[in-house]
Short mmCIF file of C-alpha atoms and ligand atoms in Angstrom, two decimals:
data_model
loop_
_atom_site.label_atom_id
_atom_site.label_comp_id
_atom_site.label_asym_id
_atom_site.label_seq_id
_atom_site.Cartn_x
_atom_site.Cartn_y
_atom_site.Cartn_z
CA UNK R 1 0.00 0.00 0.00
CA UNK R 2 1.34 3.49 -0.85
CA UNK R 3 1.53 6.16 1.84
CA UNK R 4 -1.39 7.96 0.16
CA UNK R 5 -3.57 4.82 0.25
CA UNK R 6 -2.52 4.23 3.82
CA UNK R 7 -3.65 7.74 4.81
CA UNK R 8 -6.96 7.28 2.99
CA UNK R 9 -7.60 4.10 4.93
CA UNK R 10 -6.85 5.83 8.24
CA UNK R 11 -9.12 8.74 7.25
CA UNK R 12 -12.03 6.53 6.25
CA UNK R 13 -11.81 4.37 9.35
CA UNK R 14 -11.67 7.51 11.49
CA UNK R 15 -14.79 8.86 9.73
CA UNK R 16 -16.55 5.52 10.42
CA UNK R 17 -15.47 5.73 14.05
CA UNK R 18 -17.06 9.20 14.33
CA UNK R 19 -20.27 7.93 12.73
CA UNK R 20 -20.46 5.07 15.22
CA UNK R 21 -19.74 7.44 18.11
CA UNK R 22 -22.54 9.71 16.90
CA UNK R 23 -25.07 6.90 16.64
CA UNK R 24 -24.01 5.50 20.02
CA UNK R 25 -24.74 8.76 21.86
CA UNK R 26 -27.65 9.91 19.72
CA UNK R 27 -29.98 7.87 21.90
CA UNK R 28 -28.68 9.59 25.07
CA UNK R 29 -31.38 12.10 25.99
CA UNK R 30 -30.28 13.13 29.49
CA UNK R 31 -30.10 16.78 30.50
CA UNK R 32 -32.09 19.80 29.42
CA UNK R 33 -31.54 22.88 27.29
CA UNK R 34 -30.64 26.20 28.91
CA UNK R 35 -33.76 28.27 29.46
CA UNK R 36 -32.68 31.18 31.64
CA UNK R 37 -32.32 33.22 28.46
CA UNK R 38 -35.79 32.75 26.89
CA UNK R 39 -34.59 32.72 23.26
CA UNK R 40 -32.18 29.84 23.98
CA UNK R 41 -35.01 27.61 25.18
CA UNK R 42 -36.29 27.50 21.58
CA UNK R 43 -33.41 25.34 20.34
CA UNK R 44 -34.16 21.83 19.04
CA UNK R 45 -32.78 19.60 21.85
CA UNK R 46 -32.15 16.66 19.48
CA UNK R 47 -29.48 18.39 17.39
CA UNK R 48 -26.15 16.59 17.63
CA UNK R 49 -22.93 16.98 15.67
CA UNK R 50 -19.27 16.06 16.04
CA UNK R 51 -16.51 17.65 13.93
CA UNK R 52 -12.77 17.25 13.96
CA UNK R 53 -10.41 19.50 12.00
CA UNK R 54 -6.72 18.66 11.73
CA UNK R 55 -3.98 21.26 11.54
CA UNK R 56 -3.59 20.25 7.87
CA UNK R 57 -7.13 21.42 7.16
CA UNK R 58 -8.81 18.02 6.86
CA UNK R 59 -12.28 17.99 8.40
CA UNK R 60 -14.22 14.94 9.60
CA UNK R 61 -17.85 15.62 10.49
CA UNK R 62 -21.06 13.87 11.35
CA UNK R 63 -24.61 14.91 12.30
CA UNK R 64 -26.12 18.40 12.14
CA UNK R 65 -22.79 20.15 11.62
CA UNK R 66 -24.22 22.94 9.47
CA UNK R 67 -26.88 23.95 12.01
CA UNK R 68 -26.24 27.45 13.38
CA UNK R 69 -26.41 28.32 17.09
CA UNK R 70 -25.08 31.12 19.27
CA UNK R 71 -21.54 30.57 20.49
CA UNK R 72 -22.24 31.73 24.07
CA UNK R 73 -19.37 31.26 26.53
CA UNK R 74 -17.10 29.63 23.97
CA UNK R 75 -16.62 33.21 22.73
CA UNK R 76 -14.70 34.00 25.94
CA UNK R 77 -11.68 32.08 24.71
CA UNK R 78 -11.36 34.09 21.51
CA UNK R 79 -12.14 37.50 23.00
CA UNK R 80 -9.47 36.80 25.62
CA UNK R 81 -7.02 36.30 22.75
CA UNK R 82 -8.02 39.65 21.23
CA UNK R 83 -7.64 41.42 24.59
CA UNK R 84 -4.16 39.87 24.97
CA UNK R 85 -3.22 41.24 21.56
CA UNK R 86 -4.67 44.65 22.46
CA UNK R 87 -2.97 44.96 25.87
CA UNK R 88 -0.39 42.21 26.40
CA UNK R 89 -0.25 39.70 29.20
CA UNK R 90 1.06 41.81 32.11
CA UNK R 91 -1.57 44.51 31.83
CA UNK R 92 -4.38 42.02 31.34
CA UNK R 93 -3.29 40.20 34.49
CA UNK R 94 -3.86 43.37 36.51
CA UNK R 95 -7.52 43.34 35.40
CA UNK R 96 -8.42 39.63 35.18
CA UNK R 97 -6.83 36.77 37.12
CA UNK R 98 -6.14 33.22 35.95
CA UNK R 99 -7.28 31.30 39.02
CA UNK R 100 -9.92 28.57 38.72
CA UNK R 101 -12.93 29.12 40.95
CA UNK R 102 -15.36 26.65 42.43
CA UNK R 103 -18.11 29.28 42.19
CA UNK R 104 -20.72 29.27 39.45
CA UNK R 105 -19.89 30.90 36.10
CA UNK R 106 -22.28 33.74 36.88
CA UNK R 107 -21.25 34.30 40.53
CA UNK R 108 -21.18 37.95 41.56
CA UNK R 109 -17.78 37.71 43.18
CA UNK R 110 -14.28 39.15 42.82
CA UNK R 111 -10.99 38.10 44.38
CA UNK R 112 -11.08 39.50 47.93
CA UNK R 113 -7.57 40.95 47.85
CA UNK R 114 -6.93 42.04 44.28
CA UNK R 115 -10.58 42.83 43.40
CA UNK R 116 -9.99 41.16 40.06
CA UNK R 117 -12.47 38.68 38.62
CA UNK R 118 -11.01 35.19 39.06
CA UNK R 119 -10.43 34.26 35.43
CA UNK R 120 -11.56 35.18 31.90
CA UNK R 121 -13.76 32.07 31.52
CA UNK R 122 -16.32 33.10 34.17
CA UNK R 123 -18.78 35.87 33.33
CA UNK R 124 -17.21 38.59 35.52
CA UNK R 125 -13.78 37.93 33.98
CA UNK R 126 -15.22 37.78 30.49
CA UNK R 127 -17.07 41.09 30.90
CA UNK R 128 -13.87 42.73 32.18
CA UNK R 129 -11.94 41.23 29.24
CA UNK R 130 -14.52 42.43 26.73
CA UNK R 131 -14.43 45.94 28.21
CA UNK R 132 -10.75 46.08 27.22
CA UNK R 133 -11.29 45.51 23.50
CA UNK R 134 -9.93 48.54 21.70
CA UNK R 135 -11.90 50.75 19.33
CA UNK R 136 -12.88 54.40 19.02
CA UNK R 137 -16.57 53.65 19.58
CA UNK R 138 -19.01 50.77 20.09
CA UNK R 139 -19.27 50.08 16.35
CA UNK R 140 -15.53 49.84 15.86
CA UNK R 141 -15.21 47.54 18.88
CA UNK R 142 -17.98 45.28 17.55
CA UNK R 143 -16.41 45.22 14.08
CA UNK R 144 -12.98 44.38 15.47
CA UNK R 145 -14.54 41.54 17.43
CA UNK R 146 -16.45 40.20 14.41
CA UNK R 147 -13.26 40.45 12.29
CA UNK R 148 -11.46 38.42 14.92
CA UNK R 149 -14.13 35.68 14.82
CA UNK R 150 -13.96 35.71 11.02
CA UNK R 151 -10.23 35.02 11.12
CA UNK R 152 -11.04 31.83 13.04
CA UNK R 153 -14.10 30.68 11.08
CA UNK R 154 -12.83 31.71 7.62
CA UNK R 155 -16.18 33.31 6.73
CA UNK R 156 -18.41 36.22 7.76
CA UNK R 157 -20.15 35.87 11.10
CA UNK R 158 -23.24 37.64 12.43
CA UNK R 159 -24.88 38.42 15.75
CA UNK R 160 -28.31 36.83 16.30
CA UNK R 161 -30.40 39.85 17.22
CA UNK R 162 -33.15 37.88 19.01
CA UNK R 163 -30.67 36.13 21.31
CA UNK R 164 -28.72 39.37 21.85
CA UNK R 165 -31.92 41.19 22.82
CA UNK R 166 -33.02 38.35 25.08
CA UNK R 167 -29.60 38.34 26.82
CA UNK R 168 -29.70 42.09 27.18
CA UNK R 169 -33.19 42.11 28.73
CA UNK R 170 -32.51 39.29 31.18
CA UNK R 171 -28.82 39.88 31.99
CA UNK R 172 -29.32 41.37 35.46
CA UNK R 173 -26.58 39.30 37.10
CA UNK R 174 -24.12 40.36 34.44
CA UNK R 175 -25.09 43.99 35.04
CA UNK R 176 -24.54 43.53 38.77
CA UNK R 177 -21.03 42.14 38.11
CA UNK R 178 -20.21 45.03 35.81
CA UNK R 179 -21.28 47.55 38.46
CA UNK R 180 -19.18 45.80 41.09
CA UNK R 181 -16.15 45.89 38.81
CA UNK R 182 -16.77 49.54 37.96
CA UNK R 183 -16.79 50.28 41.68
CA UNK R 184 -13.37 48.62 42.11
CA UNK R 185 -11.88 50.15 38.96
CA UNK R 186 -11.62 46.85 37.09
CA UNK R 187 -13.78 48.26 34.29
CA UNK R 188 -13.14 51.77 33.11
CA UNK R 189 -15.26 52.40 30.05
CA UNK R 190 -19.00 52.86 29.81
CA UNK R 191 -20.38 49.65 31.32
CA UNK R 192 -23.53 49.57 29.19
CA UNK R 193 -21.36 49.48 26.08
CA UNK R 194 -19.14 46.79 27.58
CA UNK R 195 -22.18 44.68 28.49
CA UNK R 196 -23.70 45.11 25.04
CA UNK R 197 -20.47 43.93 23.45
CA UNK R 198 -20.39 40.97 25.83
CA UNK R 199 -24.01 40.05 24.97
CA UNK R 200 -23.15 40.44 21.28
CA UNK R 201 -20.11 38.17 21.50
CA UNK R 202 -22.28 35.49 23.17
CA UNK R 203 -24.82 35.86 20.35
CA UNK R 204 -22.41 35.30 17.44
CA UNK R 205 -23.73 32.50 15.21
CA UNK R 206 -21.52 29.51 14.44
CA UNK R 207 -21.98 25.85 13.56
CA UNK R 208 -20.15 22.75 14.73
CA UNK R 209 -17.84 22.80 11.70
CA UNK R 210 -16.79 26.33 12.74
CA UNK R 211 -16.09 25.17 16.29
CA UNK R 212 -13.71 22.49 15.04
CA UNK R 213 -11.88 24.89 12.71
CA UNK R 214 -11.62 27.50 15.48
CA UNK R 215 -10.19 24.86 17.82
CA UNK R 216 -7.81 23.62 15.10
CA UNK R 217 -6.59 27.21 14.67
CA UNK R 218 -5.57 27.25 18.32
CA UNK R 219 -4.00 23.80 17.85
CA UNK R 220 -2.04 25.24 14.90
CA UNK R 221 -0.19 28.11 16.67
CA UNK R 222 -3.03 30.51 15.93
CA UNK R 223 -2.94 29.89 12.15
CA UNK R 224 -6.27 28.98 10.57
CA UNK R 225 -5.63 25.65 8.79
CA UNK R 226 -8.20 26.45 6.09
CA UNK R 227 -6.98 29.95 5.13
CA UNK R 228 -3.35 29.64 6.26
CA UNK R 229 -3.74 33.06 7.89
CA UNK R 230 -2.84 34.04 11.44
CA UNK R 231 -6.02 34.45 13.53
CA UNK R 232 -4.27 35.27 16.79
CA UNK R 233 -0.69 36.11 17.66
CA UNK R 234 1.04 32.77 18.33
CA UNK R 235 2.65 34.24 21.48
CA UNK R 236 -0.74 34.20 23.20
CA UNK R 237 -1.92 30.72 22.26
CA UNK R 238 -0.38 29.19 25.38
CA UNK R 239 -2.12 31.79 27.59
CA UNK R 240 -5.47 30.96 25.98
CA UNK R 241 -4.98 27.20 26.23
CA UNK R 242 -3.84 27.43 29.85
CA UNK R 243 -7.02 29.14 31.02
CA UNK R 244 -9.10 26.76 28.92
CA UNK R 245 -7.36 23.82 30.59
CA UNK R 246 -7.86 25.06 34.15
CA UNK R 247 -11.14 26.99 33.88
CA UNK R 248 -12.93 26.09 30.64
CA UNK R 249 -15.56 23.56 31.70
CA UNK R 250 -17.51 25.36 34.43
CA UNK R 251 -17.40 23.52 37.77
CA UNK R 252 -16.31 20.34 36.03
CA UNK R 253 -12.97 21.85 34.95
CA UNK R 254 -10.85 19.87 37.42
CA UNK R 255 -12.47 16.54 36.70
CA UNK R 256 -12.34 17.25 32.96
CA UNK R 257 -8.60 18.02 33.15
CA UNK R 258 -8.04 14.84 35.16
CA UNK R 259 -10.14 12.46 33.08
CA UNK R 260 -10.15 13.94 29.59
CA UNK R 261 -7.01 16.06 29.78
CA UNK R 262 -7.58 18.44 26.85
CA UNK R 263 -7.86 22.27 26.94
CA UNK R 264 -11.55 22.91 26.26
CA UNK R 265 -14.37 25.40 26.63
CA UNK R 266 -18.05 24.80 26.72
CA UNK R 267 -21.04 27.11 26.45
CA UNK R 268 -24.66 26.90 27.51
CA UNK R 269 -25.58 26.63 23.83
CA UNK R 270 -24.42 23.00 24.15
CA UNK R 271 -21.19 23.47 22.24
CA UNK R 272 -17.73 22.32 23.31
CA UNK R 273 -14.38 23.06 21.69
CA UNK R 274 -11.34 21.00 22.59
CA UNK R 275 -7.79 21.61 21.37
CA UNK R 276 -5.10 18.97 20.85
CA UNK R 277 -2.03 21.21 20.42
CA UNK R 278 -0.07 20.54 17.25
CA UNK R 279 -2.68 18.07 16.01
CA UNK R 280 -6.37 18.90 15.82
CA UNK R 281 -9.44 20.73 17.06
CA UNK R 282 -12.66 19.07 18.19
CA UNK R 283 -16.13 20.63 18.05
CA UNK R 284 -19.22 18.97 19.52
CA UNK R 285 -22.72 20.40 19.61
CA UNK R 286 -25.70 18.98 21.48
CA UNK R 287 -27.91 21.38 23.46
CA UNK R 288 -29.01 19.18 26.39
CA UNK R 289 -26.89 20.21 29.38
CA UNK R 290 -25.96 18.56 32.66
CA UNK R 291 -26.32 20.32 36.03
CA UNK R 292 -22.99 22.11 35.54
CA UNK R 293 -23.93 23.56 32.16
CA UNK R 294 -21.90 21.20 29.95
CA UNK R 295 -23.40 19.33 27.00
CA UNK R 296 -24.20 15.78 28.20
CA UNK R 297 -23.41 14.15 24.87
CA UNK R 298 -20.49 16.53 24.30
CA UNK R 299 -18.72 15.41 27.48
CA UNK R 300 -19.29 11.74 26.63
CA UNK R 301 -17.97 12.15 23.08
CA UNK R 302 -14.83 13.97 24.23
CA UNK R 303 -14.25 11.42 26.97
CA UNK R 304 -14.46 8.57 24.49
CA UNK R 305 -12.25 10.31 21.91
CA UNK R 306 -9.66 11.03 24.58
CA UNK R 307 -9.61 7.43 25.81
CA UNK R 308 -9.70 5.77 22.39
CA UNK R 309 -6.97 7.88 20.85
CA UNK R 310 -4.78 8.74 23.82
CA UNK R 311 -5.58 12.46 23.58
CA UNK R 312 -5.02 13.25 27.28
CA UNK R 313 -2.12 15.73 27.31
CA UNK R 314 -0.25 13.63 29.85
CA UNK R 315 -0.96 10.24 28.30
CA UNK R 316 2.31 8.33 27.90
CA UNK R 317 0.82 5.08 26.57
CA UNK R 318 2.04 5.67 23.01
CA UNK R 319 -1.50 4.96 21.82
CA UNK R 320 -1.94 8.33 20.08
CA UNK R 321 -4.08 8.84 17.00
CA UNK R 322 -2.16 10.11 13.99
CA UNK R 323 -4.17 11.35 11.03
CA UNK R 324 -1.27 13.13 9.33
CA UNK R 325 1.65 10.80 8.75
N1 LIG H 1 -24.61 34.61 27.59
C1 LIG H 1 -24.43 33.81 28.70
C2 LIG H 1 -24.47 34.56 30.00
O1 LIG H 1 -23.75 35.47 30.22
C3 LIG H 1 -23.18 32.98 28.56
C4 LIG H 1 -23.45 31.74 29.27
C5 LIG H 1 -22.53 30.60 28.98
O2 LIG H 1 -22.48 30.07 27.87
O3 LIG H 1 -21.85 30.20 29.95
O4 LIG H 1 -25.23 34.24 30.84
#
């Protein structure tokens, strides 16, 4: 068999594996969709897709991978990258910490001593991060943010106005956090504008294919494997992946790091991105959530992929999946 034929065989058996994985967990109906933002409760709970993009730009996908949904908290990862580019690490660390917290993602709490929000993956930290995005006015800040997302997805992205409006109307906890941070000087600009930009970033529409390509971009030193263009300065990829690893999966982050061992971020939309540095990005979408806010099927799929292919960062078994050589 030539090397080319060999690779094709690996690719087609990997695609079959994904199809089997999808049908195995398709019958799992545990959990329920997020409903604290009324517009989100309208999602079809049965949607389910798994996508994997390699750093060479090959994409394996199964299920409803074209179905659009709002990115929600997964946006925090990418906006953190933009804020790092805008301000550099040392300044950002004075405004947002990098400590995991056992509190809920929407806890109205700051670090007692420093008055910083704990990390950029919880809402307070994300709102502070978003408030730092540069731009001469709200429109320029929004456009810079959308441009950033477009570098990762390789196509135009849009804000879902219904979800944005629903978030804006019901986001009282987020407003409370912003006021607390304004009081302690952690947010300086107009907080209504910062909150609007935060609600807009959560309401950016993506599909599961996009999630995998975005994750693969982080796996590929910040270079989008489809366009070959730099989406984020490679110097900051390790900062982004570190906070994903320690804080990305709500109050399951520790157990996730222990069992699954991959930098990841989930959102209450039911999406999960997971990054295997130097190899591939995983996207899973299934809106039914467990009590911590993570997609039930998404966690199962990532757990099985990690075990089957030795994807845990600290796995030394030599059992790693290789789709590229
Ligand atoms: N827009 C959501 C909020 O701030 C983000 C929730 C999430 O995905 O964790 O409540």
